[in-house]
Amino acid sequence: MTADTTRHAAQDHTTQDHAAQDHTTPDHDRTGKTVNTETEAEAGTARPSTPPADGERMRRWRMVLGADSAETTGCTLTGQDVAMDGALNALYGGGGGKKPGGRGGGGRSAGLGASAPSVARWLGDIRTYFPSSVVQVMQRDAIDRLGLSALLLEPEMLEAVEADVHLVGTLLSLNKAMPETTKETARAVVRKVVDDLEKRLESRTRATLTGALDRSARISRPRHRDIDWDRTIRANLKNYLTIPGTDGGPDTGTVVPERLIGYGRASQSVKKDVILCIDQSGSMAASVVYASVFGAVLASMRTLDTRLVVFDTAVVDLTDQLDDPVDVLFGTQLGGGTDINRALAYCQSQITRPADTVVVLISDLYEGGIRDEMLKRVAAMKASGVQFVTLLALSDEGAPAYDHEHAAALGALGAPAFACTPDLFPAVMAAAIEKRPLPVPDKETGS
């Protein structure tokens, strides 16, 4: 999201607040819902609404364009708008963070500088003025644009920020440099995000995979309640019989089920082995967070034997920490090189039941090891019966930069590489467990 886009999103939220609260001012939309008609018209999604008054329109443009537009828009900000504009200028103003402080709306020279109190105050301001989704984007921009990563090593900063997956990734990359006084606060921030993700993802994942595990246990003589009618009918269509109608009525037909197909009920025995093999290079930070949460969910299912392996140029098995995703995350080391071949060699050595094993490689595929050996290992695993899944990313952002040549080579081996959102991951795992085609998104990045 660009600086202007963020300013626009923040300003639009401000306009809605004013419209909802100030019902006596003719310059505000009295419906309590403000629509930026110029922007929506450009996007082709304009909705019928009452156009804002000229004064309100100029106010919006002034908030979007910043202090430099005050003369051309002829608009002077007052009240809370001044403080909001100052918070935006501190991040997106031309000063680029060279001067500390600036909370007012006095021009583009405002900035955050390297002052911890100034940043803490700014973090409090943006949480007051803007919704959580905008706050998270502004925090991310502040870290990237103004180099504020070092300030996250201070407990006061961590207590002030809005926690999200990207912040967790930043904290993990700073893990080794983090002082002891900050680590407990950092763990609390990470714990909050992990707990929220587990609440969001666990129930759907368990339900989807439990059904897939039941269906994967096909039996040839099922009880009536265990018959898979869809597969049974399709398997017996050749036995379709036409029955003449009675009393001149139309003919009817029936399928004679010579062979019943069913699935057994879930048992407590392990049915499938799952190995999550996660690239912990810096670009994969969000994927590491999501994969750790999913790993903990899968490990809690008794019918799955789940192993979690992270790698850069070294390989670390974190399976014994899967009961707590926070421990898993703090056991990673984001950054460094990548040796996929070495990681797959370790995973291959852990496979004891190839036909009942799913290996999930999560990586951008920039291989620093031996490329041909990596591909040979994938081919050997697939030939032995292993279900091999390649995910370029496990996040909401889509595919990052990745090695297209390696992705195409894996696709040729029957392991298409594609980016996967957290919401799609349960369906991908269910398909792998049932040995069905994977639900690859429409834009198959691995081809």
CSV table of C-alpha atoms in Angstrom, one decimal:
chain,number,residue,atom,x,y,z
A,1,MET,CA,0.0,0.0,0.0
A,2,THR,CA,1.5,3.4,-1.0
A,3,ALA,CA,1.8,6.4,1.3
A,4,ASP,CA,-1.0,8.2,-0.5
A,5,THR,CA,-3.2,5.2,-0.4
A,6,THR,CA,-2.7,4.9,3.3
A,7,ARG,CA,-3.4,8.6,3.8
A,8,HIS,CA,-6.6,8.1,1.7
A,9,ALA,CA,-7.8,5.1,3.7
A,10,ALA,CA,-7.1,7.0,7.0
A,11,GLN,CA,-8.8,10.1,5.8
A,12,ASP,CA,-11.9,8.2,4.6
A,13,HIS,CA,-12.2,6.7,8.1
A,14,THR,CA,-12.0,10.2,9.6
A,15,THR,CA,-14.7,11.5,7.3
A,16,GLN,CA,-17.0,8.7,8.5
A,17,ASP,CA,-16.4,9.6,12.1
A,18,HIS,CA,-17.2,13.2,11.6
A,19,ALA,CA,-20.4,12.4,9.6
A,20,ALA,CA,-21.6,10.1,12.3
A,21,GLN,CA,-20.9,12.5,15.2
A,22,ASP,CA,-21.6,16.0,13.8
A,23,HIS,CA,-25.2,16.0,12.7
A,24,THR,CA,-25.6,19.8,12.9
A,25,THR,CA,-23.0,20.7,10.4
A,26,PRO,CA,-24.3,21.0,6.8
A,27,ASP,CA,-20.8,20.1,5.4
A,28,HIS,CA,-21.1,16.5,6.6
A,29,ASP,CA,-23.1,13.6,5.2
A,30,ARG,CA,-26.0,13.3,7.6
A,31,THR,CA,-26.5,9.6,6.8
A,32,GLY,CA,-23.4,8.8,8.9
A,33,LYS,CA,-21.8,7.1,5.9
A,34,THR,CA,-19.4,9.0,3.7
A,35,VAL,CA,-18.5,7.9,0.2
A,36,ASN,CA,-15.5,9.3,-1.8
A,37,THR,CA,-17.3,9.6,-5.1
A,38,GLU,CA,-14.3,10.6,-7.1
A,39,THR,CA,-12.3,7.6,-6.1
A,40,GLU,CA,-15.2,5.1,-6.5
A,41,ALA,CA,-16.0,6.5,-10.0
A,42,GLU,CA,-12.5,5.9,-11.1
A,43,ALA,CA,-12.7,2.3,-9.8
A,44,GLY,CA,-16.1,1.9,-11.6
A,45,THR,CA,-17.9,1.1,-8.3
A,46,ALA,CA,-19.6,4.4,-7.6
A,47,ARG,CA,-22.8,4.1,-5.7
A,48,PRO,CA,-25.7,6.6,-5.7
A,49,SER,CA,-25.3,9.0,-2.8
A,50,THR,CA,-25.6,12.7,-2.0
A,51,PRO,CA,-22.4,14.5,-3.1
A,52,PRO,CA,-20.5,16.1,-0.2
A,53,ALA,CA,-20.5,19.9,0.0
A,54,ASP,CA,-17.6,21.7,-1.5
A,55,GLY,CA,-16.1,22.5,1.9
A,56,GLU,CA,-16.1,18.8,2.9
A,57,ARG,CA,-14.7,17.8,-0.5
A,58,MET,CA,-11.8,20.2,-0.1
A,59,ARG,CA,-11.3,19.0,3.4
A,60,ARG,CA,-10.9,15.4,2.1
A,61,TRP,CA,-8.4,16.4,-0.6
A,62,ARG,CA,-6.5,18.4,2.0
A,63,MET,CA,-6.2,15.3,4.3
A,64,VAL,CA,-5.3,13.1,1.4
A,65,LEU,CA,-2.7,15.3,-0.2
A,66,GLY,CA,-1.1,16.6,3.0
A,67,ALA,CA,0.0,20.0,4.3
A,68,ASP,CA,1.6,21.1,1.0
A,69,SER,CA,-1.9,21.3,-0.5
A,70,ALA,CA,-3.3,23.8,2.0
A,71,GLU,CA,-2.9,26.8,-0.3
A,72,THR,CA,-4.3,25.0,-3.4
A,73,THR,CA,-7.3,23.5,-1.6
A,74,GLY,CA,-7.9,26.6,0.4
A,75,CYS,CA,-8.7,24.4,3.4
A,76,THR,CA,-7.5,25.0,6.9
A,77,LEU,CA,-7.8,22.1,9.3
A,78,THR,CA,-9.2,22.5,12.8
A,79,GLY,CA,-9.7,20.4,15.9
A,80,GLN,CA,-8.9,16.7,15.7
A,81,ASP,CA,-8.1,17.0,12.0
A,82,VAL,CA,-4.9,18.9,12.9
A,83,ALA,CA,-3.7,16.1,15.2
A,84,MET,CA,-4.6,13.4,12.6
A,85,ASP,CA,-2.8,15.3,9.8
A,86,GLY,CA,0.3,15.6,12.1
A,87,ALA,CA,0.3,11.8,12.7
A,88,LEU,CA,0.2,11.2,9.0
A,89,ASN,CA,2.8,13.8,8.2
A,90,ALA,CA,5.2,12.3,10.8
A,91,LEU,CA,5.2,9.1,8.7
A,92,TYR,CA,4.5,10.2,5.1
A,93,GLY,CA,5.8,13.8,5.2
A,94,GLY,CA,8.8,14.9,3.2
A,95,GLY,CA,10.9,15.1,6.3
A,96,GLY,CA,11.3,11.3,6.2
A,97,GLY,CA,11.8,11.1,9.9
A,98,LYS,CA,14.8,13.5,10.1
A,99,LYS,CA,13.2,15.5,12.8
A,100,PRO,CA,11.7,14.1,16.0
A,101,GLY,CA,8.3,14.9,17.5
A,102,GLY,CA,6.0,16.9,15.4
A,103,ARG,CA,2.4,16.2,16.3
A,104,GLY,CA,0.8,19.3,14.8
A,105,GLY,CA,-0.2,19.9,11.2
A,106,GLY,CA,2.6,22.3,10.5
A,107,GLY,CA,4.0,21.1,7.2
A,108,ARG,CA,5.9,18.2,5.7
A,109,SER,CA,8.9,18.6,7.9
A,110,ALA,CA,7.4,16.5,10.7
A,111,GLY,CA,8.8,13.1,11.5
A,112,LEU,CA,9.4,10.5,14.1
A,113,GLY,CA,13.1,10.7,14.3
A,114,ALA,CA,14.8,8.2,16.6
A,115,SER,CA,13.2,9.3,19.8
A,116,ALA,CA,11.5,6.5,21.7
A,117,PRO,CA,9.1,8.9,23.6
A,118,SER,CA,8.1,10.5,20.3
A,119,VAL,CA,7.4,7.2,18.6
A,120,ALA,CA,5.4,5.9,21.7
A,121,ARG,CA,3.3,9.1,21.5
A,122,TRP,CA,2.8,8.6,17.8
A,123,LEU,CA,1.7,5.0,18.2
A,124,GLY,CA,-0.8,6.1,20.7
A,125,ASP,CA,-2.1,8.8,18.4
A,126,ILE,CA,-2.7,6.6,15.4
A,127,ARG,CA,-4.5,4.0,17.5
A,128,THR,CA,-6.8,6.8,18.7
A,129,TYR,CA,-7.6,8.2,15.3
A,130,PHE,CA,-7.6,5.3,12.9
A,131,PRO,CA,-9.1,1.7,12.7
A,132,SER,CA,-6.9,-1.3,13.4
A,133,SER,CA,-6.4,-2.3,9.7
A,134,VAL,CA,-5.0,1.2,8.9
A,135,VAL,CA,-2.9,1.2,12.1
A,136,GLN,CA,-1.2,-2.0,11.1
A,137,VAL,CA,-0.3,-0.7,7.7
A,138,MET,CA,1.1,2.5,9.2
A,139,GLN,CA,3.2,0.6,11.7
A,140,ARG,CA,4.6,-1.6,9.0
A,141,ASP,CA,5.4,1.5,6.9
A,142,ALA,CA,7.1,3.2,9.8
A,143,ILE,CA,9.3,0.2,10.4
A,144,ASP,CA,10.2,0.0,6.6
A,145,ARG,CA,10.5,3.7,5.8
A,146,LEU,CA,12.0,5.1,9.0
A,147,GLY,CA,14.1,2.2,10.3
A,148,LEU,CA,12.3,1.9,13.6
A,149,SER,CA,13.1,-1.8,14.1
A,150,ALA,CA,15.6,-1.0,16.8
A,151,LEU,CA,12.9,0.7,18.9
A,152,LEU,CA,10.9,-2.5,19.0
A,153,LEU,CA,13.6,-3.8,21.3
A,154,GLU,CA,12.2,-1.6,24.0
A,155,PRO,CA,9.3,-2.9,26.1
A,156,GLU,CA,7.5,0.4,26.0
A,157,MET,CA,7.3,0.3,22.2
A,158,LEU,CA,6.0,-3.3,22.2
A,159,GLU,CA,3.2,-2.4,24.6
A,160,ALA,CA,2.1,0.4,22.3
A,161,VAL,CA,2.0,-1.3,19.0
A,162,GLU,CA,-1.0,-3.1,17.3
A,163,ALA,CA,0.0,-6.7,17.0
A,164,ASP,CA,-0.3,-8.6,13.7
A,165,VAL,CA,1.5,-11.3,11.7
A,166,HIS,CA,3.9,-8.9,10.1
A,167,LEU,CA,4.9,-7.4,13.5
A,168,VAL,CA,5.6,-11.0,14.8
A,169,GLY,CA,7.8,-11.6,11.7
A,170,THR,CA,9.8,-8.4,12.6
A,171,LEU,CA,10.1,-9.5,16.2
A,172,LEU,CA,11.4,-12.9,15.2
A,173,SER,CA,14.0,-11.4,13.0
A,174,LEU,CA,15.2,-9.3,15.9
A,175,ASN,CA,15.1,-12.2,18.3
A,176,LYS,CA,18.8,-12.7,18.7
A,177,ALA,CA,19.4,-9.0,19.3
A,178,MET,CA,16.6,-8.6,21.8
A,179,PRO,CA,17.6,-7.8,25.4
A,180,GLU,CA,16.3,-10.0,28.2
A,181,THR,CA,14.2,-7.1,29.5
A,182,THR,CA,12.2,-7.1,26.2
A,183,LYS,CA,11.8,-10.8,25.6
A,184,GLU,CA,8.9,-11.4,27.9
A,185,THR,CA,7.0,-8.5,26.4
A,186,ALA,CA,7.8,-9.8,22.9
A,187,ARG,CA,6.5,-13.2,23.8
A,188,ALA,CA,3.3,-11.7,25.1
A,189,VAL,CA,2.8,-9.8,21.8
A,190,VAL,CA,3.5,-13.0,19.8
A,191,ARG,CA,1.2,-15.0,22.1
A,192,LYS,CA,-1.7,-12.6,21.4
A,193,VAL,CA,-1.3,-13.0,17.7
A,194,VAL,CA,-0.9,-16.8,17.8
A,195,ASP,CA,-3.9,-17.2,20.1
A,196,ASP,CA,-6.0,-15.1,17.7
A,197,LEU,CA,-4.9,-17.1,14.7
A,198,GLU,CA,-5.6,-20.4,16.5
A,199,LYS,CA,-9.2,-19.3,17.3
A,200,ARG,CA,-9.7,-18.3,13.7
A,201,LEU,CA,-8.2,-21.4,12.0
A,202,GLU,CA,-8.5,-24.4,14.4
A,203,SER,CA,-12.1,-25.4,14.2
A,204,ARG,CA,-12.3,-25.3,10.4
A,205,THR,CA,-8.9,-27.1,10.0
A,206,ARG,CA,-9.9,-29.9,12.4
A,207,ALA,CA,-13.4,-30.4,10.8
A,208,THR,CA,-12.0,-30.5,7.3
A,209,LEU,CA,-9.1,-32.9,8.0
A,210,THR,CA,-11.2,-35.2,10.2
A,211,GLY,CA,-13.6,-35.6,7.3
A,212,ALA,CA,-10.7,-36.2,4.9
A,213,LEU,CA,-9.2,-38.8,7.2
A,214,ASP,CA,-12.5,-40.6,7.5
A,215,ARG,CA,-13.0,-40.7,3.8
A,216,SER,CA,-9.4,-41.9,3.2
A,217,ALA,CA,-10.1,-45.1,5.3
A,218,ARG,CA,-12.3,-46.7,2.6
A,219,ILE,CA,-13.8,-50.1,3.4
A,220,SER,CA,-15.3,-52.6,0.9
A,221,ARG,CA,-18.2,-53.9,3.1
A,222,PRO,CA,-19.5,-50.8,4.9
A,223,ARG,CA,-22.5,-50.7,7.2
A,224,HIS,CA,-25.4,-48.8,5.8
A,225,ARG,CA,-24.6,-45.6,7.7
A,226,ASP,CA,-21.0,-45.7,6.4
A,227,ILE,CA,-21.8,-46.0,2.7
A,228,ASP,CA,-20.3,-43.2,0.6
A,229,TRP,CA,-23.3,-42.9,-1.8
A,230,ASP,CA,-21.7,-40.5,-4.2
A,231,ARG,CA,-18.8,-42.8,-5.0
A,232,THR,CA,-20.9,-45.9,-4.8
A,233,ILE,CA,-23.4,-44.6,-7.5
A,234,ARG,CA,-20.6,-43.5,-9.8
A,235,ALA,CA,-18.8,-46.8,-9.5
A,236,ASN,CA,-22.1,-48.7,-10.4
A,237,LEU,CA,-23.4,-46.5,-13.2
A,238,LYS,CA,-22.7,-49.4,-15.7
A,239,ASN,CA,-25.3,-51.4,-13.8
A,240,TYR,CA,-28.1,-48.9,-14.6
A,241,LEU,CA,-31.4,-50.7,-15.4
A,242,THR,CA,-34.5,-49.2,-17.1
A,243,ILE,CA,-37.8,-50.2,-15.5
A,244,PRO,CA,-40.9,-49.9,-17.8
A,245,GLY,CA,-43.6,-47.6,-16.4
A,246,THR,CA,-46.9,-49.0,-15.2
A,247,ASP,CA,-50.3,-48.0,-16.4
A,248,GLY,CA,-48.8,-46.1,-19.3
A,249,GLY,CA,-46.6,-44.0,-17.1
A,250,PRO,CA,-43.0,-43.0,-18.0
A,251,ASP,CA,-40.1,-45.4,-17.7
A,252,THR,CA,-38.0,-45.2,-14.6
A,253,GLY,CA,-34.5,-46.4,-13.8
A,254,THR,CA,-32.3,-47.6,-11.0
A,255,VAL,CA,-28.7,-48.4,-10.3
A,256,VAL,CA,-27.9,-51.9,-9.1
A,257,PRO,CA,-25.1,-51.5,-6.5
A,258,GLU,CA,-22.9,-54.6,-7.1
A,259,ARG,CA,-20.1,-52.9,-5.2
A,260,LEU,CA,-20.5,-50.7,-2.1
A,261,ILE,CA,-17.9,-48.1,-1.3
A,262,GLY,CA,-17.8,-46.8,2.3
A,263,TYR,CA,-15.5,-45.2,4.8
A,264,GLY,CA,-14.8,-46.1,8.3
A,265,ARG,CA,-15.4,-44.0,11.4
A,266,ALA,CA,-12.5,-42.1,12.9
A,267,SER,CA,-10.4,-44.1,15.2
A,268,GLN,CA,-7.7,-43.1,17.7
A,269,SER,CA,-4.9,-44.8,15.6
A,270,VAL,CA,-2.6,-42.7,13.5
A,271,LYS,CA,-3.7,-42.7,9.9
A,272,LYS,CA,-1.4,-40.2,8.2
A,273,ASP,CA,2.1,-38.8,8.8
A,274,VAL,CA,2.5,-35.1,8.0
A,275,ILE,CA,5.9,-33.3,7.6
A,276,LEU,CA,5.9,-29.5,7.4
A,277,CYS,CA,9.2,-28.4,6.0
A,278,ILE,CA,9.5,-24.6,6.3
A,279,ASP,CA,12.0,-22.2,4.8
A,280,GLN,CA,12.9,-19.6,7.4
A,281,SER,CA,14.6,-17.1,5.1
A,282,GLY,CA,13.6,-13.5,5.9
A,283,SER,CA,11.1,-13.2,3.0
A,284,MET,CA,9.1,-16.2,4.5
A,285,ALA,CA,8.3,-14.5,7.9
A,286,ALA,CA,4.5,-14.5,7.6
A,287,SER,CA,4.5,-18.1,6.3
A,288,VAL,CA,6.6,-19.3,9.3
A,289,VAL,CA,4.0,-17.8,11.6
A,290,TYR,CA,1.0,-19.4,9.9
A,291,ALA,CA,2.8,-22.7,9.5
A,292,SER,CA,3.7,-22.9,13.2
A,293,VAL,CA,0.1,-22.3,14.1
A,294,PHE,CA,-1.2,-25.0,11.7
A,295,GLY,CA,1.6,-27.3,12.9
A,296,ALA,CA,0.3,-27.0,16.4
A,297,VAL,CA,-3.3,-27.7,15.3
A,298,LEU,CA,-2.3,-30.7,13.3
A,299,ALA,CA,-0.2,-32.0,16.1
A,300,SER,CA,-3.3,-31.9,18.4
A,301,MET,CA,-5.1,-34.4,16.1
A,302,ARG,CA,-4.4,-38.0,17.3
A,303,THR,CA,-5.0,-39.5,13.9
A,304,LEU,CA,-2.1,-37.4,12.5
A,305,ASP,CA,1.6,-37.8,13.3
A,306,THR,CA,2.9,-34.3,12.6
A,307,ARG,CA,6.6,-33.3,12.3
A,308,LEU,CA,7.8,-29.7,11.9
A,309,VAL,CA,11.2,-28.9,10.3
A,310,VAL,CA,12.6,-25.5,9.7
A,311,PHE,CA,15.7,-24.7,7.7
A,312,ASP,CA,18.1,-22.2,6.2
A,313,THR,CA,21.5,-23.6,5.5
A,314,ALA,CA,21.0,-25.8,8.6
A,315,VAL,CA,18.1,-28.0,9.5
A,316,VAL,CA,16.3,-27.9,12.9
A,317,ASP,CA,13.5,-30.3,14.0
A,318,LEU,CA,11.1,-28.4,16.2
A,319,THR,CA,8.6,-31.3,16.6
A,320,ASP,CA,9.0,-31.5,20.3
A,321,GLN,CA,7.9,-27.9,20.7
A,322,LEU,CA,4.7,-28.2,18.6
A,323,ASP,CA,2.4,-28.1,21.6
A,324,ASP,CA,3.3,-24.4,21.9
A,325,PRO,CA,3.6,-22.4,18.6
A,326,VAL,CA,5.2,-19.5,20.5
A,327,ASP,CA,8.1,-21.8,21.4
A,328,VAL,CA,8.3,-22.9,17.8
A,329,LEU,CA,8.5,-19.3,16.5
A,330,PHE,CA,11.2,-18.3,19.0
A,331,GLY,CA,13.1,-21.4,18.0
A,332,THR,CA,13.4,-20.1,14.4
A,333,GLN,CA,16.1,-17.9,13.0
A,334,LEU,CA,14.7,-15.7,10.2
A,335,GLY,CA,17.3,-14.8,7.6
A,336,GLY,CA,20.4,-16.5,6.2
A,337,GLY,CA,20.9,-18.8,3.2
A,338,THR,CA,18.8,-21.6,2.0
A,339,ASP,CA,19.6,-25.3,1.5
A,340,ILE,CA,16.3,-27.0,0.4
A,341,ASN,CA,18.1,-30.2,-0.7
A,342,ARG,CA,19.6,-30.7,2.8
A,343,ALA,CA,16.2,-30.1,4.4
A,344,LEU,CA,14.4,-32.6,2.1
A,345,ALA,CA,17.2,-35.1,2.8
A,346,TYR,CA,16.4,-34.9,6.5
A,347,CYS,CA,12.6,-35.1,5.9
A,348,GLN,CA,13.1,-38.1,3.6
A,349,SER,CA,15.0,-39.9,6.4
A,350,GLN,CA,12.0,-39.5,8.7
A,351,ILE,CA,9.5,-41.2,6.3
A,352,THR,CA,8.5,-44.7,7.4
A,353,ARG,CA,5.2,-45.1,5.7
A,354,PRO,CA,5.5,-43.4,2.2
A,355,ALA,CA,2.0,-44.3,1.1
A,356,ASP,CA,0.5,-42.6,4.2
A,357,THR,CA,2.8,-39.6,4.3
A,358,VAL,CA,2.2,-36.0,3.2
A,359,VAL,CA,5.3,-33.7,2.9
A,360,VAL,CA,4.6,-29.9,2.7
A,361,LEU,CA,7.5,-27.8,1.5
A,362,ILE,CA,6.9,-24.1,2.2
A,363,SER,CA,9.6,-22.1,0.4
A,364,ASP,CA,10.3,-19.4,-2.2
A,365,LEU,CA,12.5,-22.1,-3.9
A,366,TYR,CA,15.7,-20.0,-4.1
A,367,GLU,CA,18.0,-23.0,-3.6
A,368,GLY,CA,21.5,-22.5,-2.4
A,369,GLY,CA,22.2,-26.2,-2.2
A,370,ILE,CA,22.4,-28.8,-5.0
A,371,ARG,CA,19.4,-28.2,-7.4
A,372,ASP,CA,19.5,-31.5,-9.2
A,373,GLU,CA,19.7,-33.4,-5.9
A,374,MET,CA,16.7,-31.5,-4.6
A,375,LEU,CA,14.6,-32.5,-7.6
A,376,LYS,CA,15.7,-36.1,-7.4
A,377,ARG,CA,14.6,-36.3,-3.8
A,378,VAL,CA,11.2,-34.9,-4.7
A,379,ALA,CA,10.9,-37.4,-7.5
A,380,ALA,CA,12.0,-40.3,-5.3
A,381,MET,CA,9.5,-39.4,-2.6
A,382,LYS,CA,6.6,-39.2,-5.1
A,383,ALA,CA,7.6,-42.5,-6.7
A,384,SER,CA,7.5,-44.1,-3.3
A,385,GLY,CA,3.9,-42.9,-2.7
A,386,VAL,CA,4.5,-39.7,-0.7
A,387,GLN,CA,2.0,-36.9,-1.4
A,388,PHE,CA,4.3,-33.9,-1.9
A,389,VAL,CA,2.9,-30.3,-1.7
A,390,THR,CA,4.9,-27.2,-2.6
A,391,LEU,CA,3.7,-23.9,-1.3
A,392,LEU,CA,5.5,-20.7,-2.3
A,393,ALA,CA,3.9,-18.9,0.6
A,394,LEU,CA,1.4,-19.6,3.3
A,395,SER,CA,0.0,-16.1,3.9
A,396,ASP,CA,-2.7,-13.6,2.8
A,397,GLU,CA,-0.3,-11.6,0.6
A,398,GLY,CA,0.0,-14.1,-2.3
A,399,ALA,CA,3.2,-15.3,-3.9
A,400,PRO,CA,6.4,-13.5,-3.1
A,401,ALA,CA,9.4,-13.4,-5.4
A,402,TYR,CA,10.3,-17.0,-6.1
A,403,ASP,CA,12.5,-19.1,-8.4
A,404,HIS,CA,10.3,-19.7,-11.5
A,405,GLU,CA,12.6,-22.3,-12.9
A,406,HIS,CA,12.5,-24.5,-9.8
A,407,ALA,CA,8.7,-24.0,-9.5
A,408,ALA,CA,8.3,-25.2,-13.1
A,409,ALA,CA,10.6,-28.2,-12.5
A,410,LEU,CA,8.6,-29.3,-9.5
A,411,GLY,CA,5.3,-28.8,-11.4
A,412,ALA,CA,6.7,-31.2,-14.1
A,413,LEU,CA,7.2,-33.8,-11.3
A,414,GLY,CA,3.6,-33.5,-10.3
A,415,ALA,CA,4.1,-31.1,-7.4
A,416,PRO,CA,2.8,-27.8,-8.6
A,417,ALA,CA,4.1,-24.8,-6.7
A,418,PHE,CA,1.6,-22.2,-5.7
A,419,ALA,CA,0.9,-19.6,-3.0
A,420,CYS,CA,-1.8,-20.6,-0.5
A,421,THR,CA,-3.8,-18.5,1.9
A,422,PRO,CA,-4.4,-19.7,5.4
A,423,ASP,CA,-8.1,-20.2,4.6
A,424,LEU,CA,-7.3,-22.5,1.7
A,425,PHE,CA,-4.7,-24.5,3.6
A,426,PRO,CA,-7.2,-27.0,5.2
A,427,ALA,CA,-8.6,-27.8,1.8
A,428,VAL,CA,-5.1,-28.4,0.4
A,429,MET,CA,-4.2,-30.7,3.2
A,430,ALA,CA,-7.6,-32.6,2.9
A,431,ALA,CA,-7.0,-33.2,-0.8
A,432,ALA,CA,-3.4,-34.4,-0.1
A,433,ILE,CA,-4.7,-36.8,2.5
A,434,GLU,CA,-7.4,-38.2,0.2
A,435,LYS,CA,-4.9,-38.2,-2.7
A,436,ARG,CA,-7.1,-36.0,-4.8
A,437,PRO,CA,-5.9,-33.2,-7.1
A,438,LEU,CA,-4.9,-30.2,-5.1
A,439,PRO,CA,-7.2,-27.1,-5.2
A,440,VAL,CA,-4.6,-25.0,-7.0
A,441,PRO,CA,-5.8,-21.3,-7.2
A,442,ASP,CA,-6.8,-20.1,-10.7
A,443,LYS,CA,-3.5,-18.4,-11.2
A,444,GLU,CA,-1.1,-21.3,-11.0
A,445,THR,CA,2.2,-19.6,-10.2
A,446,GLY,CA,4.1,-22.9,-10.5
A,447,SER,CA,3.5,-23.3,-14.2
